[in-house]
mmCIF file of C-alpha atoms and ligand atoms in Angstrom:
data_model
loop_
_atom_site.group_PDB
_atom_site.id
_atom_site.type_symbol
_atom_site.label_atom_id
_atom_site.label_comp_id
_atom_site.label_asym_id
_atom_site.label_seq_id
_atom_site.Cartn_x
_atom_site.Cartn_y
_atom_site.Cartn_z
ATOM 1 C CA MET A 771 212.978 71.474 117.843
ATOM 2 C CA ASN A 772 209.388 72.108 116.859
ATOM 3 C CA PRO A 773 206.815 71.229 119.501
ATOM 4 C CA THR A 774 204.188 68.656 118.720
ATOM 5 C CA VAL A 775 200.514 68.383 119.504
ATOM 6 C CA SER A 776 198.688 65.110 119.864
ATOM 7 C CA THR A 777 195.012 64.415 120.302
ATOM 8 C CA PRO A 778 193.516 61.016 121.038
ATOM 9 C CA SER A 779 192.135 60.641 117.526
ATOM 10 C CA ARG A 780 195.088 61.953 115.502
ATOM 11 C CA ARG A 781 198.650 61.004 114.843
ATOM 12 C CA ILE A 782 201.363 63.311 116.113
ATOM 13 C CA ILE A 783 202.368 65.907 113.540
ATOM 14 C CA PRO A 784 205.061 68.542 113.967
ATOM 15 C CA ILE A 785 203.693 72.053 113.970
ATOM 16 C CA ARG A 786 205.715 74.896 112.585
ATOM 17 C CA LEU A 787 205.854 77.605 115.191
ATOM 18 C CA MET A 788 207.330 80.935 114.246
ATOM 19 C CA PRO A 789 209.438 82.819 116.746
ATOM 20 C CA ALA A 790 207.068 85.003 118.760
ATOM 21 C CA ASP A 791 208.464 88.252 117.365
ATOM 22 C CA GLN A 792 207.668 87.097 113.823
ATOM 23 C CA GLN A 793 204.108 86.034 114.491
ATOM 24 C CA ARG A 794 202.186 88.949 113.153
ATOM 25 C CA SER A 795 198.975 87.153 114.133
ATOM 26 C CA LEU A 796 200.086 87.950 117.647
ATOM 27 C CA ALA A 797 199.153 91.534 116.973
ATOM 28 C CA GLY A 798 202.601 93.082 117.303
ATOM 29 C CA ARG A 799 203.542 96.681 117.954
ATOM 30 C CA TYR A 800 204.306 98.745 114.859
ATOM 31 C CA ALA A 801 206.253 101.940 114.232
ATOM 32 C CA TRP A 802 204.387 105.243 114.277
ATOM 33 C CA TRP A 803 204.820 105.730 110.541
ATOM 34 C CA VAL A 804 203.126 102.387 109.786
ATOM 35 C CA LYS A 805 200.155 103.474 111.896
ATOM 36 C CA MET A 806 200.123 106.864 110.209
ATOM 37 C CA LEU A 807 200.177 105.230 106.777
ATOM 38 C CA ALA A 808 197.268 102.977 107.739
ATOM 39 C CA TRP A 809 195.269 105.917 109.075
ATOM 40 C CA ILE A 810 195.881 107.953 105.912
ATOM 41 C CA PHE A 811 194.532 105.127 103.746
ATOM 42 C CA PHE A 812 191.514 104.747 106.013
ATOM 43 C CA ALA A 813 190.881 108.468 105.495
ATOM 44 C CA TRP A 814 191.429 108.083 101.749
ATOM 45 C CA ALA A 815 188.782 105.345 101.554
ATOM 46 C CA PHE A 816 186.367 107.619 103.419
ATOM 47 C CA LEU A 817 187.103 110.545 101.101
ATOM 48 C CA GLY A 818 186.437 108.272 98.126
ATOM 49 C CA TRP A 819 182.987 107.419 99.415
ATOM 50 C CA LEU A 820 182.307 111.067 100.370
ATOM 51 C CA ASN A 821 183.246 112.251 96.896
ATOM 52 C CA ASP A 822 181.074 109.649 95.220
ATOM 53 C CA ALA A 823 178.079 110.328 97.461
ATOM 54 C CA TRP A 824 178.187 114.113 97.906
ATOM 55 C CA LEU A 825 181.116 116.077 96.568
ATOM 56 C CA TYR A 826 181.382 114.839 92.952
ATOM 57 C CA ARG A 827 184.864 116.307 92.475
ATOM 58 C CA PHE A 828 187.241 115.420 89.617
ATOM 59 C CA GLY A 829 184.552 113.336 87.900
ATOM 60 C CA THR A 830 184.664 110.746 90.728
ATOM 61 C CA PRO A 831 187.610 108.744 89.309
ATOM 62 C CA LEU A 832 188.621 105.334 90.613
ATOM 63 C CA TRP A 833 191.136 106.880 92.977
ATOM 64 C CA LEU A 834 188.378 108.940 94.609
ATOM 65 C CA ASN A 835 185.078 107.113 94.507
ATOM 66 C CA ARG A 836 183.358 104.295 96.387
ATOM 67 C CA TYR A 837 185.590 101.727 94.681
ATOM 68 C CA THR A 838 188.737 103.356 96.010
ATOM 69 C CA GLU A 839 188.313 101.198 99.108
ATOM 70 C CA PRO A 840 188.573 97.808 97.337
ATOM 71 C CA VAL A 841 191.533 99.130 95.327
ATOM 72 C CA ILE A 842 193.269 99.977 98.604
ATOM 73 C CA ILE A 843 192.351 96.527 99.931
ATOM 74 C CA LEU A 844 193.947 94.891 96.883
ATOM 75 C CA LEU A 845 197.163 96.903 97.141
ATOM 76 C CA PHE A 846 197.604 96.494 100.893
ATOM 77 C CA GLY A 847 196.317 92.932 100.627
ATOM 78 C CA ILE A 848 199.189 91.860 98.394
ATOM 79 C CA TRP A 849 201.632 93.347 100.888
ATOM 80 C CA ARG A 850 199.915 91.703 103.869
ATOM 81 C CA ILE A 851 199.703 88.304 102.179
ATOM 82 C CA MET A 852 203.426 88.378 101.474
ATOM 83 C CA ALA A 853 204.260 89.512 105.024
ATOM 84 C CA GLU A 854 201.898 87.181 106.900
ATOM 85 C CA LYS A 855 203.649 84.421 108.841
ATOM 86 C CA ASN A 856 200.590 82.455 109.955
ATOM 87 C CA ALA A 857 199.739 80.020 107.138
ATOM 88 C CA TYR A 858 196.018 79.881 107.906
ATOM 89 C CA THR A 859 195.700 83.668 108.108
ATOM 90 C CA ARG A 860 197.670 83.968 104.865
ATOM 91 C CA ARG A 861 195.249 81.634 103.106
ATOM 92 C CA ARG A 862 192.282 83.516 104.549
ATOM 93 C CA LEU A 863 193.723 86.830 103.331
ATOM 94 C CA ILE A 864 194.223 85.396 99.823
ATOM 95 C CA PHE A 865 190.575 84.338 99.627
ATOM 96 C CA LEU A 866 189.370 87.522 101.314
ATOM 97 C CA VAL A 867 191.241 89.886 98.998
ATOM 98 C CA ALA A 868 190.152 87.893 95.925
ATOM 99 C CA ASN A 869 186.503 87.925 97.046
ATOM 100 C CA VAL A 870 186.505 91.654 97.725
ATOM 101 C CA THR A 871 188.279 92.401 94.440
ATOM 102 C CA VAL A 872 185.871 90.410 92.273
ATOM 103 C CA LEU A 873 182.566 90.598 94.140
ATOM 104 C CA TRP A 874 182.793 94.068 95.670
ATOM 105 C CA TRP A 875 184.795 95.892 93.028
ATOM 106 C CA LEU A 876 185.143 94.400 89.534
ATOM 107 C CA ILE A 877 181.546 93.226 89.151
ATOM 108 C CA PRO A 878 179.604 96.165 90.651
ATOM 109 C CA TRP A 879 181.990 98.731 89.140
ATOM 110 C CA GLY A 880 182.725 97.295 85.706
ATOM 111 C CA HIS A 881 179.745 95.045 85.022
ATOM 112 C CA PRO A 882 176.882 96.045 87.290
ATOM 113 C CA PHE A 883 173.658 94.154 87.011
ATOM 114 C CA ILE A 884 170.702 93.811 89.223
ATOM 115 C CA GLU A 885 169.797 90.628 90.948
ATOM 116 C CA PRO A 886 166.240 89.633 91.772
ATOM 117 C CA HIS A 887 164.935 90.981 95.011
ATOM 118 C CA ALA A 888 161.701 91.166 96.936
ATOM 119 C CA GLY A 889 160.115 94.564 97.446
ATOM 120 C CA TYR A 890 161.494 98.049 97.113
ATOM 121 C CA LEU A 891 165.089 98.987 97.695
ATOM 122 C CA ALA A 892 166.165 102.620 97.767
ATOM 123 C CA GLY A 893 169.249 101.989 95.659
ATOM 124 C CA LEU A 894 168.631 99.023 93.407
ATOM 125 C CA PRO A 895 170.913 96.200 94.471
ATOM 126 C CA ALA A 896 173.785 95.201 92.270
ATOM 127 C CA PHE A 897 174.982 91.618 92.384
ATOM 128 C CA PRO A 898 175.925 90.302 94.892
ATOM 129 C CA SER A 899 173.871 92.053 97.576
ATOM 130 C CA LEU A 900 175.148 90.158 100.557
ATOM 131 C CA HIS A 901 173.711 92.640 103.051
ATOM 132 C CA SER A 902 170.401 93.543 101.387
ATOM 133 C CA PRO A 903 167.414 91.642 102.782
ATOM 134 C CA GLY A 904 165.197 90.287 100.049
ATOM 135 C CA THR A 905 167.932 89.461 97.561
ATOM 136 C CA LEU A 906 168.822 85.918 96.562
ATOM 137 C CA THR A 907 172.434 86.128 97.698
ATOM 138 C CA PHE A 908 171.315 87.442 101.081
ATOM 139 C CA PHE A 909 169.225 84.308 101.686
ATOM 140 C CA LEU A 910 172.042 82.082 100.431
ATOM 141 C CA VAL A 911 174.459 83.832 102.787
ATOM 142 C CA LEU A 912 172.107 83.351 105.744
ATOM 143 C CA ALA A 913 171.959 79.627 104.993
ATOM 144 C CA ALA A 914 175.748 79.408 104.689
ATOM 145 C CA VAL A 915 176.239 81.316 107.958
ATOM 146 C CA PHE A 916 173.812 78.954 109.691
ATOM 147 C CA LEU A 917 175.924 75.999 108.553
ATOM 148 C CA PHE A 918 179.446 77.385 108.891
ATOM 149 C CA GLY A 919 179.199 80.492 111.056
ATOM 150 C CA ARG A 920 179.698 84.183 110.705
ATOM 151 C CA ARG A 921 183.176 83.657 109.269
ATOM 152 C CA ILE A 922 181.554 83.120 105.840
ATOM 153 C CA ILE A 923 181.173 86.918 105.672
ATOM 154 C CA CYS A 924 182.958 88.503 108.609
ATOM 155 C CA GLY A 925 186.145 86.502 108.152
ATOM 156 C CA TRP A 926 186.358 85.808 104.438
ATOM 157 C CA ASN A 927 184.123 88.130 102.452
ATOM 158 C CA CYS A 928 183.327 91.697 103.493
ATOM 159 C CA PRO A 929 185.106 94.919 102.523
ATOM 160 C CA CYS A 930 184.968 95.882 106.178
ATOM 161 C CA VAL A 931 187.062 92.942 107.323
ATOM 162 C CA GLY A 932 189.150 93.411 104.177
ATOM 163 C CA ILE A 933 190.265 96.951 104.908
ATOM 164 C CA ARG A 934 190.438 96.476 108.677
ATOM 165 C CA GLU A 935 192.665 93.429 108.329
ATOM 166 C CA VAL A 936 195.001 94.507 105.543
ATOM 167 C CA VAL A 937 195.211 98.235 106.332
ATOM 168 C CA GLY A 938 194.207 98.228 110.011
ATOM 169 C CA PHE A 939 196.689 95.569 111.215
ATOM 170 C CA PRO A 940 198.823 98.097 113.202
ATOM 171 C CA PHE A 941 195.809 98.662 115.452
ATOM 172 C CA ARG A 942 195.377 95.028 116.494
ATOM 173 C CA HIS A 943 197.687 95.234 119.481
ATOM 174 C CA THR A 944 196.247 95.394 122.998
ATOM 175 C CA ASP A 945 197.598 98.957 123.118
ATOM 176 C CA HIS A 946 194.720 99.824 120.773
ATOM 177 C CA VAL A 947 192.020 97.195 121.398
ATOM 178 C CA PRO A 948 190.004 97.792 124.585
ATOM 179 C CA ARG A 949 189.783 94.462 126.423
ATOM 180 C CA SER A 950 188.392 95.465 129.817
ATOM 181 C CA ALA A 951 185.135 94.130 131.273
ATOM 182 C CA TRP A 952 183.263 97.327 130.400
ATOM 183 C CA ALA A 953 184.552 97.225 126.827
ATOM 184 C CA TRP A 954 183.200 93.671 126.570
ATOM 185 C CA ARG A 955 179.799 94.839 127.855
ATOM 186 C CA LEU A 956 179.671 97.554 125.202
ATOM 187 C CA ARG A 957 179.201 94.823 122.572
ATOM 188 C CA HIS A 958 175.475 95.035 123.325
ATOM 189 C CA LEU A 959 175.404 98.415 121.576
ATOM 190 C CA LYS A 960 175.033 96.599 118.279
ATOM 191 C CA TRP A 961 171.491 95.525 119.141
ATOM 192 C CA PHE A 962 170.386 99.145 118.737
ATOM 193 C CA TRP A 963 171.712 99.062 115.173
ATOM 194 C CA PHE A 964 170.128 95.658 114.723
ATOM 195 C CA ALA A 965 166.747 97.175 115.690
ATOM 196 C CA LEU A 966 167.293 99.872 113.060
ATOM 197 C CA TYR A 967 168.050 97.105 110.576
ATOM 198 C CA LEU A 968 164.790 95.340 111.393
ATOM 199 C CA GLY A 969 163.064 98.618 110.501
ATOM 200 C CA ALA A 970 165.004 98.683 107.242
ATOM 201 C CA MET A 971 163.937 95.115 106.466
ATOM 202 C CA TRP A 972 160.338 96.184 106.966
ATOM 203 C CA ALA A 973 160.795 99.264 104.760
ATOM 204 C CA MET A 974 162.479 97.243 102.026
ATOM 205 C CA THR A 975 159.513 94.953 101.635
ATOM 206 C CA ARG A 976 157.012 97.845 101.380
ATOM 207 C CA PRO A 977 156.170 99.803 98.254
ATOM 208 C CA ALA A 978 158.196 102.987 97.871
ATOM 209 C CA ASN A 979 156.782 106.078 99.571
ATOM 210 C CA ASN A 980 158.091 109.057 101.514
ATOM 211 C CA ILE A 981 158.243 107.139 104.785
ATOM 212 C CA THR A 982 160.048 104.041 103.496
ATOM 213 C CA SER A 983 162.542 105.929 101.343
ATOM 214 C CA GLY A 984 163.153 108.473 104.115
ATOM 215 C CA TYR A 985 163.783 105.712 106.646
ATOM 216 C CA LEU A 986 166.099 103.827 104.301
ATOM 217 C CA GLY A 987 168.085 107.007 103.684
ATOM 218 C CA PHE A 988 168.380 107.518 107.449
ATOM 219 C CA PHE A 989 169.426 103.874 107.947
ATOM 220 C CA ALA A 990 172.064 104.135 105.219
ATOM 221 C CA MET A 991 173.649 107.107 107.003
ATOM 222 C CA MET A 992 173.496 105.264 110.337
ATOM 223 C CA VAL A 993 175.515 102.481 108.739
ATOM 224 C CA VAL A 994 177.954 104.314 106.502
ATOM 225 C CA LEU A 995 179.029 107.144 108.794
ATOM 226 C CA PRO A 996 179.908 104.892 111.785
ATOM 227 C CA TYR A 997 181.566 102.493 109.322
ATOM 228 C CA PHE A 998 184.105 105.137 108.334
ATOM 229 C CA ALA A 999 184.197 106.925 111.707
ATOM 230 C CA THR A 1000 185.306 103.703 113.424
ATOM 231 C CA MET A 1001 188.137 103.341 110.908
ATOM 232 C CA LEU A 1002 189.409 106.784 111.838
ATOM 233 C CA LEU A 1003 189.021 105.919 115.529
ATOM 234 C CA SER A 1004 191.004 102.665 115.180
ATOM 235 C CA PRO A 1005 193.971 103.926 117.259
ATOM 236 C CA TRP A 1006 191.586 104.123 120.228
ATOM 237 C CA ILE A 1007 189.050 101.352 119.643
ATOM 238 C CA GLY A 1008 191.059 98.770 117.670
ATOM 239 C CA ASN A 1009 190.753 97.737 114.053
ATOM 240 C CA ARG A 1010 187.420 95.885 114.412
ATOM 241 C CA GLY A 1011 185.535 98.529 116.425
ATOM 242 C CA TYR A 1012 182.697 98.643 113.909
ATOM 243 C CA CYS A 1013 182.255 94.865 113.862
ATOM 244 C CA ARG A 1014 182.414 94.676 117.660
ATOM 245 C CA TYR A 1015 179.969 97.409 118.504
ATOM 246 C CA LEU A 1016 177.904 98.746 115.646
ATOM 247 C CA CYS A 1017 177.389 96.500 112.645
ATOM 248 C CA PRO A 1018 173.742 95.467 112.202
ATOM 249 C CA TYR A 1019 174.683 92.848 109.609
ATOM 250 C CA GLY A 1020 177.274 91.338 111.913
ATOM 251 C CA ALA A 1021 174.607 91.171 114.622
ATOM 252 C CA THR A 1022 172.350 89.249 112.240
ATOM 253 C CA PHE A 1023 175.101 86.831 111.319
ATOM 254 C CA GLY A 1024 176.075 86.614 114.999
ATOM 255 C CA LEU A 1025 172.571 85.443 115.903
ATOM 256 C CA LEU A 1026 172.983 82.679 113.353
ATOM 257 C CA ASN A 1027 176.331 81.846 114.991
ATOM 258 C CA ARG A 1028 174.364 81.064 118.145
ATOM 259 C CA VAL A 1029 171.392 79.211 116.701
ATOM 260 C CA GLY A 1030 173.343 77.584 113.873
ATOM 261 C CA MET A 1031 175.986 74.882 113.829
ATOM 262 C CA PHE A 1032 179.096 76.979 114.399
ATOM 263 C CA ARG A 1033 181.060 77.211 117.619
ATOM 264 C CA ILE A 1034 184.592 76.790 118.933
ATOM 265 C CA ASP A 1035 185.304 73.727 121.062
ATOM 266 C CA TYR A 1036 187.670 74.132 124.004
ATOM 267 C CA ARG A 1037 189.532 71.364 125.809
ATOM 268 C CA ALA A 1038 190.355 72.296 129.387
ATOM 269 C CA ASP A 1039 192.614 69.239 129.736
ATOM 270 C CA LEU A 1040 195.002 70.633 127.104
ATOM 271 C CA CYS A 1041 194.825 74.321 128.057
ATOM 272 C CA ILE A 1042 197.768 75.834 129.914
ATOM 273 C CA GLN A 1043 195.931 79.146 130.399
ATOM 274 C CA CYS A 1044 198.624 81.126 128.589
ATOM 275 C CA GLY A 1045 196.051 83.662 127.312
ATOM 276 C CA LYS A 1046 197.383 83.811 123.734
ATOM 277 C CA CYS A 1047 193.951 83.037 122.290
ATOM 278 C CA GLU A 1048 192.541 86.174 123.911
ATOM 279 C CA LYS A 1049 195.505 88.315 122.975
ATOM 280 C CA VAL A 1050 195.109 87.598 119.243
ATOM 281 C CA CYS A 1051 191.331 88.013 119.128
ATOM 282 C CA ASP A 1052 190.410 91.291 117.413
ATOM 283 C CA MET A 1053 186.884 90.971 118.794
ATOM 284 C CA ALA A 1054 188.329 90.830 122.331
ATOM 285 C CA ILE A 1055 186.452 87.655 123.180
ATOM 286 C CA PRO A 1056 187.537 86.045 126.473
ATOM 287 C CA VAL A 1057 188.102 82.820 124.557
ATOM 288 C CA TRP A 1058 189.489 80.256 126.975
ATOM 289 C CA ARG A 1059 187.585 81.689 129.954
ATOM 290 C CA MET A 1060 184.327 81.430 128.015
ATOM 291 C CA GLY A 1061 185.165 77.853 127.056
ATOM 292 C CA ALA A 1062 186.014 76.970 130.653
ATOM 293 C CA ALA A 1063 182.793 78.528 131.929
ATOM 294 C CA ASN A 1064 180.549 76.917 129.281
ATOM 295 C CA GLN A 1065 181.531 73.249 129.413
ATOM 296 C CA GLY A 1066 184.008 73.561 126.571
ATOM 297 C CA ARG A 1067 181.885 75.649 124.198
ATOM 298 C CA VAL A 1068 182.926 79.076 122.946
ATOM 299 C CA ASP A 1069 179.548 79.893 121.485
ATOM 300 C CA THR A 1070 179.112 83.623 120.988
ATOM 301 C CA THR A 1071 177.530 86.102 118.583
ATOM 302 C CA GLU A 1072 180.835 88.005 118.465
ATOM 303 C CA CYS A 1073 183.117 85.365 116.921
ATOM 304 C CA MET A 1074 183.836 86.196 113.298
ATOM 305 C CA GLY A 1075 185.777 82.987 112.793
ATOM 306 C CA CYS A 1076 189.196 84.329 111.875
ATOM 307 C CA GLY A 1077 190.737 81.214 113.437
ATOM 308 C CA ARG A 1078 193.654 83.096 114.983
ATOM 309 C CA CYS A 1079 192.914 81.844 118.484
ATOM 310 C CA ILE A 1080 192.980 78.283 117.162
ATOM 311 C CA THR A 1081 196.130 78.526 115.079
ATOM 312 C CA GLU A 1082 198.036 80.422 117.764
ATOM 313 C CA CYS A 1083 197.041 78.106 120.629
ATOM 314 C CA PRO A 1084 200.284 76.286 121.480
ATOM 315 C CA THR A 1085 198.547 73.151 122.786
ATOM 316 C CA GLY A 1086 195.724 72.574 120.295
ATOM 317 C CA SER A 1087 193.022 73.210 122.906
ATOM 318 C CA LEU A 1088 190.697 74.973 120.495
ATOM 319 C CA ALA A 1089 188.896 73.771 117.362
ATOM 320 C CA PHE A 1090 186.174 74.983 115.021
ATOM 321 C CA HIS A 1091 182.935 73.032 115.080
ATOM 322 C CA ASP A 1092 180.375 73.441 112.264
ATOM 323 C CA ALA A 1093 178.131 71.549 109.830
ATOM 324 C CA ARG A 1094 181.066 69.415 108.702
ATOM 325 C CA ASN A 1095 181.112 67.799 112.119
ATOM 326 C CA LEU A 1096 177.613 66.477 111.447
ATOM 327 C CA VAL A 1097 178.953 64.492 108.506
ATOM 328 C CA PHE A 1098 182.332 63.659 110.076
ATOM 329 C CA PRO A 1099 181.779 63.437 113.848
ATOM 330 C CA ALA A 1100 185.447 62.590 114.502
ATOM 331 C CA LEU A 1101 186.706 65.653 112.625
ATOM 332 C CA ARG A 1102 188.602 68.052 114.865
ATOM 333 C CA GLN A 1103 189.290 71.374 113.140
ATOM 334 C CA ASP A 1104 192.096 72.377 115.452
ATOM 335 C CA ARG A 1105 195.411 74.106 114.864
ATOM 336 C CA GLU A 1106 196.963 71.081 113.252
ATOM 337 C CA HIS A 1107 194.032 70.623 110.873
ATOM 338 C CA LEU A 1108 193.827 74.297 109.855
ATOM 339 C CA LEU A 1109 197.553 74.605 109.238
ATOM 340 C CA GLN A 1110 197.595 71.450 107.154
ATOM 341 C CA ARG A 1111 194.758 72.797 105.025
ATOM 342 C CA SER A 1112 196.783 75.969 104.487
ATOM 343 C CA ASP A 1113 199.987 74.261 103.431
ATOM 344 C CA PHE A 1114 200.396 75.126 99.755
ATOM 345 C CA SER A 1115 203.086 72.467 99.317
ATOM 346 C CA ARG A 1116 200.255 69.914 99.535
ATOM 347 C CA THR A 1117 198.608 68.987 96.231
ATOM 348 C CA ALA A 1118 195.091 68.906 97.689
ATOM 349 C CA VAL A 1119 195.447 72.467 98.983
ATOM 350 C CA ARG A 1120 196.661 73.675 95.590
ATOM 351 C CA TRP A 1121 193.722 71.980 93.843
ATOM 352 C CA ARG A 1122 191.217 73.458 96.280
ATOM 353 C CA THR A 1123 192.667 76.936 95.806
ATOM 354 C CA ALA A 1124 192.648 76.545 92.016
ATOM 355 C CA GLY A 1125 189.000 75.466 92.231
ATOM 356 C CA PHE A 1126 188.136 78.574 94.241
ATOM 357 C CA PHE A 1127 189.780 80.895 91.714
ATOM 358 C CA LEU A 1128 188.092 79.040 88.852
ATOM 359 C CA LEU A 1129 184.719 79.548 90.521
ATOM 360 C CA LEU A 1130 185.448 83.246 91.031
ATOM 361 C CA ALA A 1131 186.466 83.552 87.352
ATOM 362 C CA VAL A 1132 183.225 81.856 86.292
ATOM 363 C CA VAL A 1133 181.196 84.285 88.430
ATOM 364 C CA LEU A 1134 183.081 87.235 86.935
ATOM 365 C CA GLY A 1135 182.675 85.858 83.394
ATOM 366 C CA GLY A 1136 178.965 85.298 84.032
ATOM 367 C CA ALA A 1137 178.611 88.888 85.253
ATOM 368 C CA VAL A 1138 180.386 90.249 82.160
ATOM 369 C CA TYR A 1139 178.200 88.144 79.884
ATOM 370 C CA TYR A 1140 174.982 88.936 81.687
ATOM 371 C CA SER A 1141 175.622 92.686 81.848
ATOM 372 C CA SER A 1142 176.377 92.724 78.119
ATOM 373 C CA GLN A 1143 173.156 90.817 77.325
ATOM 374 C CA VAL A 1144 170.846 92.712 79.612
ATOM 375 C CA GLY A 1145 168.538 93.715 76.761
ATOM 376 C CA THR A 1146 167.693 90.140 75.868
ATOM 377 C CA TRP A 1147 168.162 88.598 79.289
ATOM 378 C CA GLY A 1148 166.417 91.351 81.177
ATOM 379 C CA GLU A 1149 163.541 89.171 82.261
ATOM 380 C CA LEU A 1150 165.770 86.631 83.931
ATOM 381 C CA PRO A 1151 165.589 88.205 87.419
ATOM 382 C CA THR A 1152 161.801 88.179 87.303
ATOM 383 C CA ARG A 1153 161.759 84.578 86.180
ATOM 384 C CA LEU A 1154 164.284 83.551 88.823
ATOM 385 C CA GLY A 1155 162.296 85.409 91.460
ATOM 386 C CA ALA A 1156 159.096 83.679 90.399
ATOM 387 C CA ILE A 1157 160.822 80.309 90.716
ATOM 388 C CA CYS A 1158 161.920 81.234 94.234
ATOM 389 C CA GLY A 1159 158.422 82.404 95.146
ATOM 390 C CA LEU A 1160 159.415 85.981 95.992
ATOM 391 C CA PRO A 1161 156.242 88.069 96.024
ATOM 392 C CA LEU A 1162 157.333 91.492 94.756
ATOM 393 C CA ILE A 1163 160.051 91.145 92.205
ATOM 394 C CA THR A 1164 161.417 94.270 90.605
ATOM 395 C CA TRP A 1165 164.657 95.015 88.929
HETATM 396 S S1 LIG B 1251 180.598 92.688 111.372
HETATM 397 FE FE1 LIG B 1251 179.617 93.729 109.640
HETATM 398 S S2 LIG B 1251 181.140 95.102 108.768
HETATM 399 FE FE2 LIG B 1251 182.221 93.630 110.100
HETATM 400 S S3 LIG B 1251 182.845 92.012 108.708
HETATM 401 FE FE3 LIG B 1251 180.844 91.393 109.556
HETATM 402 S S4 LIG B 1251 179.302 92.153 108.088
HETATM 403 FE FE4 LIG B 1251 181.265 93.171 107.620
HETATM 404 S S1 LIG B 1252 195.939 79.782 123.747
HETATM 405 FE FE1 LIG B 1252 195.294 77.664 124.116
HETATM 406 S S2 LIG B 1252 196.470 77.038 125.907
HETATM 407 FE FE2 LIG B 1252 196.592 79.279 125.846
HETATM 408 S S3 LIG B 1252 194.835 79.962 127.123
HETATM 409 FE FE3 LIG B 1252 194.095 79.842 125.021
HETATM 410 S S4 LIG B 1252 193.177 77.803 124.866
HETATM 411 FE FE4 LIG B 1252 194.510 77.773 126.665
HETATM 412 S S1 LIG B 1253 187.295 83.778 119.080
HETATM 413 FE FE1 LIG B 1253 188.983 83.099 117.744
HETATM 414 S S2 LIG B 1253 188.040 82.742 115.734
HETATM 415 FE FE2 LIG B 1253 186.607 83.974 116.967
HETATM 416 S S3 LIG B 1253 187.083 86.104 116.416
HETATM 417 FE FE3 LIG B 1253 188.288 85.619 118.246
HETATM 418 S S4 LIG B 1253 190.272 84.918 117.452
HETATM 419 FE FE4 LIG B 1253 188.831 84.862 115.742
#
């Protein structure tokens, strides 16, 4: 019989638990050939970028350029979505793969256009420039992260989480993810990259000269090379090594995790200290121990909001807390809530998903239209920038 979870404010609802050996969210062990396959596709994505940036072989076709990575994410993503047993993770993967496919591949590759931005950027930003300070989408993303947490990007919308989740899943097991106390301390490494990023923000808002363009070139290498190196090192540092230790953007979003409205609530009265929440966390966060030590708040820069700890907690001890709780104070975004919102047999879930894909189609259609009209609509970025009060608008 399925176990049930009750909270004081909710009725008792049966929760569908998979047998432990089927719960891929529990970061299972995989055969050597699955790991080898994953590693080969990591290397392939790296070769694609290398060819596009430096080697220029074979005319940089889709199978060997910077867009090879999102193609790999789409192909593996379909496989992972079909294999995933955790309903919430499956829904997240559907949205994640769709976002990466449209926003990080189809638009910048097939219909590139430049969005308004403040100051000078070494490579002009295509839309959407989620990581480029000074662009409109960057500011919108910061606001969204403040309200809903780092999961807006690091859980649902970044090629990094895309490839590391759908290709890097064999390296999620504790065999591969360092979880010792010293490995936890190493998370502070990312502040060095964050300092480099602050320098890049400064350079991006200056006029172009040898110093700013030289620094931005250096910064780009300091981001891209570790990005791919950590993929290749996944068997030793886990699938999210880059996000844990080195990503300057993740550090920025993580700061907003702390000062913003996102956190995970922990109920000690329900917890049986089974440790599953920590076992499934790719960021190796000591989830329940942090909650117990901080009066029920798991409030950390590291959490990228995948929700696995919540949906795998057998007693419903954990729950997301974000801006929605301001409007609905009684809302408890626990396991029961997340799984219900991921149940595609429910009409509301189907409508919400259809709405998301409609929105994505509108964005794609808008990009196609805009890129085809750039001659007549070319002043739009400047006008938009003027409306937003950005001082140095170029495009
Ligand atoms: S930590 Fe950085 S690389 Fe990882 S998902 Fe977040 S923004 Fe992307
Ligand atoms: S999974 Fe739930 S019950 Fe188990 S230790 Fe974590 S919070 Fe406690
Ligand atoms: S604490 Fe939970 S939601 Fe946050 S990264 Fe870890 S498993 Fe995901």
